GROMACS .gro file of C-alpha atoms in nm:
model
  389
    1MET     CA    1  -2.250  -2.034  -3.985
    2PHE     CA    2  -2.467  -2.060  -4.289
    3GLU     CA    3  -2.696  -2.380  -4.293
    4ALA     CA    4  -2.981  -2.341  -4.527
    5GLU     CA    5  -3.126  -2.030  -4.709
    6VAL     CA    6  -3.489  -1.978  -4.620
    7ASP     CA    7  -3.763  -1.765  -4.753
    8HIS     CA    8  -3.778  -1.391  -4.598
    9PRO     CA    9  -4.114  -1.240  -4.662
   10ASN     CA   10  -3.988  -0.921  -4.499
   11ARG     CA   11  -3.666  -0.873  -4.671
   12PRO     CA   12  -3.556  -0.497  -4.715
   13GLN     CA   13  -3.739  -0.333  -5.000
   14ILE     CA   14  -3.523  -0.025  -5.017
   15VAL     CA   15  -3.178  -0.160  -5.101
   16GLY     CA   16  -3.061  -0.453  -5.301
   17ILE     CA   17  -2.863  -0.743  -5.163
   18GLY     CA   18  -2.627  -0.976  -5.331
   19VAL     CA   19  -2.458  -1.264  -5.145
   20SER     CA   20  -2.225  -1.539  -5.266
   21ARG     CA   21  -2.029  -1.811  -5.091
   22ALA     CA   22  -1.827  -1.899  -5.389
   23ARG     CA   23  -1.461  -1.949  -5.306
   24SER     CA   24  -1.337  -1.797  -5.633
   25ALA     CA   25  -1.330  -1.401  -5.619
   26ASP     CA   26  -1.434  -1.389  -5.975
   27LEU     CA   27  -1.733  -1.610  -5.927
   28ALA     CA   28  -1.828  -1.469  -5.595
   29VAL     CA   29  -1.854  -1.115  -5.727
   30GLU     CA   30  -2.026  -1.237  -6.045
   31GLU     CA   31  -2.295  -1.435  -5.847
   32ALA     CA   32  -2.359  -1.153  -5.597
   33VAL     CA   33  -2.382  -0.880  -5.869
   34ALA     CA   34  -2.628  -1.111  -6.070
   35GLN     CA   35  -2.875  -1.074  -5.763
   36LEU     CA   36  -2.875  -0.696  -5.793
   37ASP     CA   37  -3.087  -0.468  -6.014
   38MET     CA   38  -2.826  -0.213  -6.080
   39VAL     CA   39  -3.055   0.033  -6.268
   40GLY     CA   40  -3.047   0.364  -6.063
   41ILE     CA   41  -2.795   0.253  -5.814
   42CYS     CA   42  -2.605   0.527  -5.648
   43PHE     CA   43  -2.329   0.316  -5.457
   44VAL     CA   44  -2.270  -0.022  -5.335
   45LEU     CA   45  -2.105  -0.151  -4.998
   46VAL     CA   46  -1.896  -0.446  -5.024
   47PHE     CA   47  -1.795  -0.660  -4.718
   48VAL     CA   48  -1.546  -0.934  -4.809
   49PRO     CA   49  -1.474  -1.251  -4.605
   50HIS     CA   50  -1.118  -1.326  -4.487
   51ASP     CA   51  -1.067  -1.616  -4.733
   52LEU     CA   52  -1.121  -1.430  -5.049
   53ASP     CA   53  -0.836  -1.255  -5.240
   54HIS     CA   54  -0.931  -0.885  -5.189
   55ASP     CA   55  -0.728  -0.758  -5.496
   56ALA     CA   56  -0.905  -1.027  -5.706
   57VAL     CA   57  -1.243  -0.894  -5.554
   58ALA     CA   58  -1.146  -0.538  -5.644
   59ARG     CA   59  -1.071  -0.635  -6.008
   60ALA     CA   60  -1.392  -0.827  -6.042
   61LEU     CA   61  -1.587  -0.533  -5.905
   62GLU     CA   62  -1.447  -0.320  -6.172
   63ARG     CA   63  -1.544  -0.552  -6.445
   64GLN     CA   64  -1.888  -0.610  -6.297
   65LEU     CA   65  -1.978  -0.265  -6.191
   66PRO     CA   66  -1.750  -0.024  -6.382
   67ALA     CA   67  -1.970   0.277  -6.347
   68THR     CA   68  -2.088   0.232  -5.995
   69PRO     CA   69  -1.891   0.343  -5.688
   70ALA     CA   70  -1.815   0.067  -5.439
   71PHE     CA   71  -1.706   0.120  -5.086
   72GLY     CA   72  -1.623  -0.144  -4.816
   73CYS     CA   73  -1.356  -0.346  -4.632
   74THR     CA   74  -1.226  -0.688  -4.533
   75THR     CA   75  -1.425  -0.834  -4.236
   76ALA     CA   76  -1.402  -1.055  -3.942
   77GLY     CA   77  -1.742  -1.190  -4.045
   78GLN     CA   78  -2.058  -1.082  -4.242
   79ILE     CA   79  -2.412  -1.018  -4.146
   80THR     CA   80  -2.624  -1.123  -4.427
   81PRO     CA   81  -2.996  -1.203  -4.480
   82GLU     CA   82  -2.941  -1.536  -4.312
   83GLY     CA   83  -2.752  -1.382  -3.992
   84TYR     CA   84  -2.396  -1.421  -3.906
   85GLU     CA   85  -2.157  -1.588  -4.173
   86ASP     CA   86  -1.790  -1.640  -4.217
   87ASP     CA   87  -1.740  -1.702  -4.596
   88ALA     CA   88  -1.995  -1.490  -4.773
   89ILE     CA   89  -1.925  -1.179  -4.973
   90LEU     CA   90  -2.201  -0.934  -4.920
   91LEU     CA   91  -2.309  -0.649  -5.162
   92ILE     CA   92  -2.570  -0.384  -5.066
   93ALA     CA   93  -2.684  -0.167  -5.338
   94PHE     CA   94  -2.820   0.187  -5.253
   95PRO     CA   95  -3.068   0.337  -5.502
   96ARG     CA   96  -3.036   0.695  -5.626
   97GLU     CA   97  -3.412   0.732  -5.554
   98HIS     CA   98  -3.326   0.763  -5.185
   99PHE     CA   99  -2.952   0.818  -5.157
  100ARG     CA  100  -2.675   1.050  -5.272
  101CYS     CA  101  -2.300   1.021  -5.177
  102SER     CA  102  -1.958   1.180  -5.185
  103SER     CA  103  -1.636   1.004  -5.067
  104ALA     CA  104  -1.270   1.067  -4.986
  105LEU     CA  105  -0.972   0.833  -4.908
  106ILE     CA  106  -0.773   0.919  -4.604
  107ALA     CA  107  -0.441   0.797  -4.644
  108PRO     CA  108  -0.187   0.726  -4.482
  109LEU     CA  109  -0.386   0.671  -4.174
  110ASN     CA  110  -0.088   0.615  -3.945
  111PRO     CA  111   0.023   0.862  -3.859
  112VAL     CA  112  -0.298   1.059  -3.898
  113SER     CA  113  -0.320   1.450  -3.886
  114THR     CA  114  -0.603   1.558  -3.687
  115GLU     CA  115  -0.600   1.903  -3.850
  116GLN     CA  116  -0.574   1.762  -4.193
  117THR     CA  117  -0.836   1.496  -4.151
  118ALA     CA  118  -1.078   1.738  -4.003
  119HIS     CA  119  -1.010   1.971  -4.297
  120GLN     CA  120  -1.052   1.706  -4.552
  121ALA     CA  121  -1.390   1.611  -4.409
  122ARG     CA  122  -1.506   1.990  -4.389
  123VAL     CA  123  -1.411   2.030  -4.763
  124LEU     CA  124  -1.572   1.724  -4.871
  125SER     CA  125  -1.894   1.811  -4.696
  126GLU     CA  126  -1.904   2.170  -4.818
  127ARG     CA  127  -1.838   2.074  -5.177
  128PHE     CA  128  -2.109   1.791  -5.163
  129ARG     CA  129  -2.421   2.035  -5.253
  130GLY     CA  130  -2.713   1.961  -5.022
  131THR     CA  131  -3.068   1.844  -5.143
  132ALA     CA  132  -3.370   2.023  -4.986
  133ASN     CA  133  -3.528   1.833  -4.709
  134TRP     CA  134  -3.268   1.548  -4.725
  135LYS     CA  135  -3.058   1.466  -4.422
  136ARG     CA  136  -2.697   1.362  -4.398
  137PHE     CA  137  -2.496   1.087  -4.217
  138ALA     CA  138  -2.137   0.967  -4.270
  139LEU     CA  139  -1.977   0.626  -4.291
  140THR     CA  140  -1.628   0.555  -4.224
  141PHE     CA  141  -1.442   0.217  -4.267
  142ALA     CA  142  -1.077   0.221  -4.127
  143ASP     CA  143  -0.780  -0.018  -4.135
  144GLY     CA  144  -0.842  -0.216  -3.798
  145LEU     CA  145  -0.475  -0.258  -3.725
  146SER     CA  146  -0.389   0.112  -3.775
  147LYS     CA  147  -0.437   0.202  -3.418
  148GLN     CA  148  -0.547   0.542  -3.526
  149GLU     CA  149  -0.929   0.506  -3.507
  150ASP     CA  150  -0.966   0.709  -3.195
  151ILE     CA  151  -0.786   1.007  -3.340
  152LEU     CA  152  -0.964   0.946  -3.688
  153VAL     CA  153  -1.315   0.971  -3.548
  154ALA     CA  154  -1.263   1.255  -3.332
  155ALA     CA  155  -1.127   1.459  -3.637
  156LEU     CA  156  -1.421   1.348  -3.845
  157ASP     CA  157  -1.644   1.472  -3.566
  158VAL     CA  158  -1.480   1.799  -3.564
  159GLY     CA  159  -1.484   1.832  -3.956
  160LEU     CA  160  -1.829   1.732  -4.003
  161GLY     CA  161  -2.011   1.920  -3.720
  162ASP     CA  162  -2.359   1.810  -3.677
  163VAL     CA  163  -2.333   1.514  -3.934
  164PRO     CA  164  -2.338   1.189  -3.737
  165VAL     CA  165  -2.067   0.942  -3.812
  166PHE     CA  166  -2.104   0.567  -3.800
  167GLY     CA  167  -1.850   0.306  -3.892
  168GLY     CA  168  -1.636  -0.001  -3.826
  169SER     CA  169  -1.284  -0.106  -3.836
  170ALA     CA  170  -1.188  -0.357  -4.100
  171GLY     CA  171  -1.100  -0.715  -4.013
  172HIS     CA  172  -0.943  -1.023  -4.137
  173GLY     CA  173  -1.106  -1.316  -3.963
  174LEU     CA  174  -0.942  -1.351  -3.618
  175ALA     CA  175  -0.598  -1.320  -3.768
  176PHE     CA  176  -0.521  -0.964  -3.669
  177ASP     CA  177  -0.245  -0.948  -3.936
  178GLU     CA  178  -0.367  -0.719  -4.222
  179THR     CA  179  -0.686  -0.533  -4.308
  180PHE     CA  180  -0.805  -0.338  -4.608
  181VAL     CA  181  -1.058  -0.075  -4.697
  182LEU     CA  182  -1.207  -0.050  -5.073
  183HIS     CA  183  -1.216   0.290  -5.242
  184GLY     CA  184  -1.170   0.391  -5.588
  185GLY     CA  185  -1.167   0.059  -5.726
  186ALA     CA  186  -0.887  -0.082  -5.508
  187PHE     CA  187  -0.814  -0.209  -5.154
  188HIS     CA  188  -0.595  -0.002  -4.939
  189GLU     CA  189  -0.388  -0.081  -4.633
  190ASN     CA  190  -0.308   0.203  -4.365
  191ALA     CA  191  -0.605   0.404  -4.480
  192ALA     CA  192  -0.973   0.501  -4.399
  193LEU     CA  193  -1.248   0.595  -4.619
  194LEU     CA  194  -1.512   0.859  -4.560
  195VAL     CA  195  -1.862   0.851  -4.731
  196ILE     CA  196  -2.105   1.127  -4.678
  197VAL     CA  197  -2.462   1.022  -4.752
  198GLU     CA  198  -2.766   1.216  -4.798
  199THR     CA  199  -3.112   1.044  -4.787
  200ASP     CA  200  -3.488   1.149  -4.788
  201LEU     CA  201  -3.548   0.829  -4.566
  202ALA     CA  202  -3.600   0.878  -4.188
  203PHE     CA  203  -3.317   0.716  -4.007
  204THR     CA  204  -3.182   0.658  -3.659
  205GLY     CA  205  -2.842   0.571  -3.504
  206LEU     CA  206  -2.771   0.265  -3.275
  207GLY     CA  207  -2.500   0.207  -3.030
  208PHE     CA  208  -2.517  -0.045  -2.756
  209ASP     CA  209  -2.343  -0.320  -2.568
  210HIS     CA  210  -2.456  -0.559  -2.295
  211PHE     CA  211  -2.208  -0.492  -1.999
  212MET     CA  212  -2.235  -0.336  -1.668
  213PRO     CA  213  -1.956  -0.219  -1.445
  214THR     CA  214  -1.859  -0.415  -1.142
  215THR     CA  215  -1.667  -0.284  -0.834
  216GLN     CA  216  -1.339  -0.424  -0.947
  217GLN     CA  217  -1.101  -0.161  -1.070
  218LEU     CA  218  -0.773  -0.187  -1.272
  219VAL     CA  219  -0.528   0.110  -1.274
  220VAL     CA  220  -0.295   0.139  -1.564
  221THR     CA  221   0.039   0.185  -1.410
  222GLU     CA  222   0.259   0.141  -1.735
  223ALA     CA  223   0.154   0.158  -2.092
  224ARG     CA  224   0.276   0.240  -2.432
  225SER     CA  225   0.012   0.475  -2.577
  226ASP     CA  226   0.118   0.467  -2.931
  227ASP     CA  227   0.113   0.081  -2.950
  228ARG     CA  228  -0.210   0.047  -2.725
  229VAL     CA  229  -0.010  -0.198  -2.505
  230VAL     CA  230  -0.061  -0.203  -2.138
  231GLN     CA  231   0.255  -0.344  -1.947
  232GLU     CA  232   0.147  -0.287  -1.599
  233ILE     CA  233  -0.196  -0.310  -1.425
  234ASN     CA  234  -0.204  -0.222  -1.042
  235GLY     CA  235   0.170  -0.212  -1.036
  236ALA     CA  236   0.200  -0.579  -1.167
  237PRO     CA  237   0.263  -0.739  -1.497
  238ALA     CA  238  -0.052  -0.671  -1.700
  239ALA     CA  239  -0.157  -1.019  -1.824
  240PRO     CA  240  -0.091  -1.206  -1.507
  241GLU     CA  241  -0.283  -0.937  -1.299
  242TYR     CA  242  -0.571  -0.942  -1.544
  243ALA     CA  243  -0.581  -1.336  -1.527
  244ARG     CA  244  -0.584  -1.308  -1.149
  245LEU     CA  245  -0.887  -1.077  -1.145
  246VAL     CA  246  -1.087  -1.275  -1.393
  247GLY     CA  247  -1.000  -1.607  -1.227
  248CYS     CA  248  -0.813  -1.797  -1.482
  249ASP     CA  249  -0.439  -1.889  -1.570
  250VAL     CA  250  -0.235  -1.666  -1.804
  251ALA     CA  251  -0.201  -1.968  -2.037
  252GLU     CA  252  -0.581  -1.971  -2.067
  253LEU     CA  253  -0.618  -1.613  -2.181
  254SER     CA  254  -0.776  -1.604  -2.534
  255PRO     CA  255  -1.013  -1.379  -2.731
  256SER     CA  256  -1.304  -1.576  -2.572
  257ILE     CA  257  -1.185  -1.496  -2.220
  258PHE     CA  258  -1.139  -1.122  -2.322
  259ALA     CA  259  -1.479  -1.118  -2.476
  260GLU     CA  260  -1.655  -1.238  -2.176
  261ASN     CA  261  -1.436  -1.037  -1.921
  262PRO     CA  262  -1.424  -0.689  -2.080
  263VAL     CA  263  -1.270  -0.380  -1.917
  264LEU     CA  264  -1.490  -0.050  -1.926
  265VAL     CA  265  -1.396   0.313  -1.905
  266ARG     CA  266  -1.627   0.586  -1.804
  267SER     CA  267  -1.693   0.882  -2.009
  268ALA     CA  268  -1.927   1.131  -1.852
  269ASP     CA  269  -2.243   0.909  -1.791
  270ALA     CA  270  -2.157   0.636  -2.051
  271TRP     CA  271  -1.944   0.339  -2.015
  272HIS     CA  272  -1.735   0.218  -2.297
  273VAL     CA  273  -1.546  -0.116  -2.355
  274ARG     CA  274  -1.175  -0.091  -2.409
  275ALA     CA  275  -1.133  -0.446  -2.569
  276ILE     CA  276  -0.825  -0.666  -2.516
  277GLN     CA  277  -0.671  -0.792  -2.824
  278GLN     CA  278  -0.403  -1.033  -2.705
  279VAL     CA  279  -0.118  -1.108  -2.466
  280THR     CA  280   0.201  -0.975  -2.598
  281VAL     CA  281   0.567  -1.053  -2.557
  282GLY     CA  282   0.668  -0.972  -2.192
  283GLN     CA  283   0.321  -1.046  -2.048
  284GLY     CA  284   0.155  -0.717  -2.152
  285LEU     CA  285  -0.199  -0.680  -2.304
  286ALA     CA  286  -0.247  -0.527  -2.639
  287PHE     CA  287  -0.576  -0.337  -2.664
  288LEU     CA  288  -0.821  -0.238  -2.952
  289SER     CA  289  -0.878   0.119  -2.839
  290ALA     CA  290  -0.675   0.401  -2.694
  291ILE     CA  291  -0.502   0.337  -2.363
  292GLU     CA  292  -0.265   0.552  -2.138
  293ASN     CA  293  -0.091   0.564  -1.810
  294GLY     CA  294  -0.325   0.641  -1.515
  295LEU     CA  295  -0.631   0.524  -1.692
  296VAL     CA  296  -0.880   0.366  -1.453
  297LEU     CA  297  -1.064   0.069  -1.596
  298THR     CA  298  -1.349  -0.123  -1.446
  299LEU     CA  299  -1.413  -0.494  -1.500
  300GLY     CA  300  -1.736  -0.552  -1.684
  301ARG     CA  301  -2.023  -0.795  -1.619
  302GLY     CA  302  -2.245  -0.923  -1.897
  303LYS     CA  303  -2.614  -0.905  -1.924
  304GLU     CA  304  -2.800  -1.161  -2.138
  305ILE     CA  305  -2.673  -1.075  -2.481
  306LEU     CA  306  -2.969  -1.211  -2.699
  307LYS     CA  307  -3.233  -1.019  -2.486
  308THR     CA  308  -3.018  -0.709  -2.522
  309LEU     CA  309  -2.981  -0.759  -2.905
  310GLU     CA  310  -3.359  -0.811  -2.939
  311ALA     CA  311  -3.459  -0.513  -2.726
  312GLU     CA  312  -3.222  -0.274  -2.883
  313LEU     CA  313  -3.306  -0.382  -3.253
  314THR     CA  314  -3.695  -0.330  -3.182
  315MET     CA  315  -3.801   0.008  -3.269
  316ALA     CA  316  -4.053   0.198  -3.483
  317GLY     CA  317  -3.998   0.507  -3.702
  318PRO     CA  318  -4.185   0.815  -3.727
  319ILE     CA  319  -4.476   0.666  -3.909
  320GLY     CA  320  -4.480   0.369  -3.682
  321ALA     CA  321  -4.333   0.105  -3.913
  322PRO     CA  322  -4.017  -0.082  -3.815
  323PRO     CA  323  -3.687  -0.033  -3.997
  324ASP     CA  324  -3.684  -0.152  -4.362
  325PHE     CA  325  -3.321  -0.256  -4.284
  326ILE     CA  326  -3.038  -0.182  -4.036
  327LEU     CA  327  -2.684  -0.131  -4.153
  328GLY     CA  328  -2.490  -0.291  -3.864
  329PHE     CA  329  -2.127  -0.283  -3.753
  330ASP     CA  330  -2.087  -0.561  -3.492
  331CYS     CA  331  -1.763  -0.621  -3.291
  332VAL     CA  332  -1.598  -0.961  -3.363
  333LEU     CA  333  -1.564  -0.997  -2.975
  334ARG     CA  334  -1.946  -0.988  -2.940
  335ARG     CA  335  -1.973  -1.260  -3.199
  336LEU     CA  336  -1.701  -1.468  -3.015
  337GLU     CA  337  -1.898  -1.457  -2.701
  338ILE     CA  338  -2.219  -1.556  -2.890
  339GLU     CA  339  -2.031  -1.847  -3.039
  340GLU     CA  340  -1.877  -1.950  -2.709
  341LYS     CA  341  -2.222  -1.975  -2.555
  342HIS     CA  342  -2.366  -2.158  -2.847
  343LEU     CA  343  -2.617  -1.882  -2.917
  344VAL     CA  344  -2.531  -1.823  -3.295
  345ARG     CA  345  -2.862  -1.964  -3.420
  346GLY     CA  346  -3.065  -1.745  -3.184
  347ALA     CA  347  -2.855  -1.443  -3.273
  348SER     CA  348  -2.889  -1.495  -3.638
  349ASP     CA  349  -3.260  -1.536  -3.604
  350ILE     CA  350  -3.285  -1.193  -3.435
  351LEU     CA  351  -3.049  -1.023  -3.699
  352ARG     CA  352  -3.257  -1.187  -3.975
  353ARG     CA  353  -3.597  -1.072  -3.838
  354HIS     CA  354  -3.470  -0.730  -3.796
  355ASN     CA  355  -3.319  -0.699  -4.147
  356VAL     CA  356  -2.970  -0.643  -4.027
  357LEU     CA  357  -2.693  -0.629  -4.291
  358GLY     CA  358  -2.324  -0.547  -4.228
  359PHE     CA  359  -1.997  -0.707  -4.082
  360ASN     CA  360  -1.812  -0.807  -3.790
  361THR     CA  361  -1.542  -0.549  -3.704
  362TYR     CA  362  -1.226  -0.495  -3.510
  363GLY     CA  363  -1.388  -0.187  -3.353
  364GLU     CA  364  -1.673   0.051  -3.391
  365GLN     CA  365  -1.686   0.445  -3.453
  366HIS     CA  366  -2.009   0.613  -3.305
  367CYS     CA  367  -2.082   0.962  -3.174
  368GLY     CA  368  -1.722   1.098  -3.210
  369VAL     CA  369  -1.579   0.793  -3.024
  370HIS     CA  370  -1.389   0.466  -3.107
  371VAL     CA  371  -1.542   0.182  -2.923
  372ASN     CA  372  -1.528  -0.198  -2.881
  373GLN     CA  373  -1.764  -0.480  -2.809
  374THR     CA  374  -2.026  -0.269  -2.936
  375PHE     CA  375  -2.308  -0.287  -3.196
  376VAL     CA  376  -2.320   0.027  -3.401
  377GLY     CA  377  -2.554   0.083  -3.671
  378ILE     CA  378  -2.811   0.280  -3.870
  379ALA     CA  379  -3.177   0.188  -3.886
  380PHE     CA  380  -3.341   0.323  -4.222
  381PHE     CA  381  -3.733   0.343  -4.224
  382PRO     CA  382  -3.973   0.292  -4.511
  383PRO     CA  383  -4.077   0.616  -4.691
  384GLU     CA  384  -4.399   0.755  -4.574
  385ARG     CA  385  -4.551   0.709  -4.908
  386ALA     CA  386  -4.496   0.336  -4.890
  387ARG     CA  387  -4.693   0.323  -4.555
  388ALA     CA  388  -4.992   0.503  -4.740
  389LEU     CA  389  -5.016   0.228  -5.023
   0.00000   0.00000   0.00000
């Protein structure tokens, strides 16, 4: 998606940014690190494109950043200072002046122990001594094929109490074959990482999609919950019934069709997307979130995705300034819809103007819930003293 790098007079001032589109892992890491001022850096987030050797990236990071903790994952796309990209490694350096962190690896992730995960998160938080007048949030990146994110985020919510958790499921382009998270100098499969972060900056969480419910309901009448596979909807084979309801042939079902015709589930007063991943053998539907027998789903109808994106990213902090940057976890199915509608340039312009940095996910974690087809993020605002200068 990258065309030509342009000047950005309003680039983030708080964090350092390194980007490389080199096709060699060694060169990509070297180029990205060279763009960072590593003096006083607390930690670095690393988002890796699908076609770079992740293990080679880990070794290169160890050589280039031997004393700096690096956290991150493989992705289904990156959000760089240019907007959406597919082949760019992105490094975001968080300075000690404004950030402190403590981390843990949760492995194996499948099967995940709710009690053990909550305990691990609680112990990590209690041992991470707080700083007066600083606030906390937590980041989590999980194996996007583990099918355990729903349990994981619920356990973290219990363990961390009032510390808000934001995150994204690791991806691998559109292959849906393997995903990895980065912790302790290596990439791990069947794992998740938890990073508790303290900051003296004002911040606010984001979580939004662009769908409204229709009156068309789908009842899950047969499902394999452990595999997130629905075999029957409304008493009929799932894939043909879904195709009938959205007005296409089964052979036409694809990630683009799923992206534009999501199914929603209601929780209290909110609607969440339960995204479909693919058609399975036997004409079932594999989902990217928890699914169970008897669940009532509702077909969603999209609003204008760019207008929603612009409106939701437009905000001001406690001193009236817009965010210095937004750390964003954006579902790959949202990006597919944007690509299908030829809106990539417009979306990238919006992301660039609002200083969004992050990656495209296989799922998002927000407010104790694992969701799909959603933008989740954290907006960080300039320190008050910067406003006074």
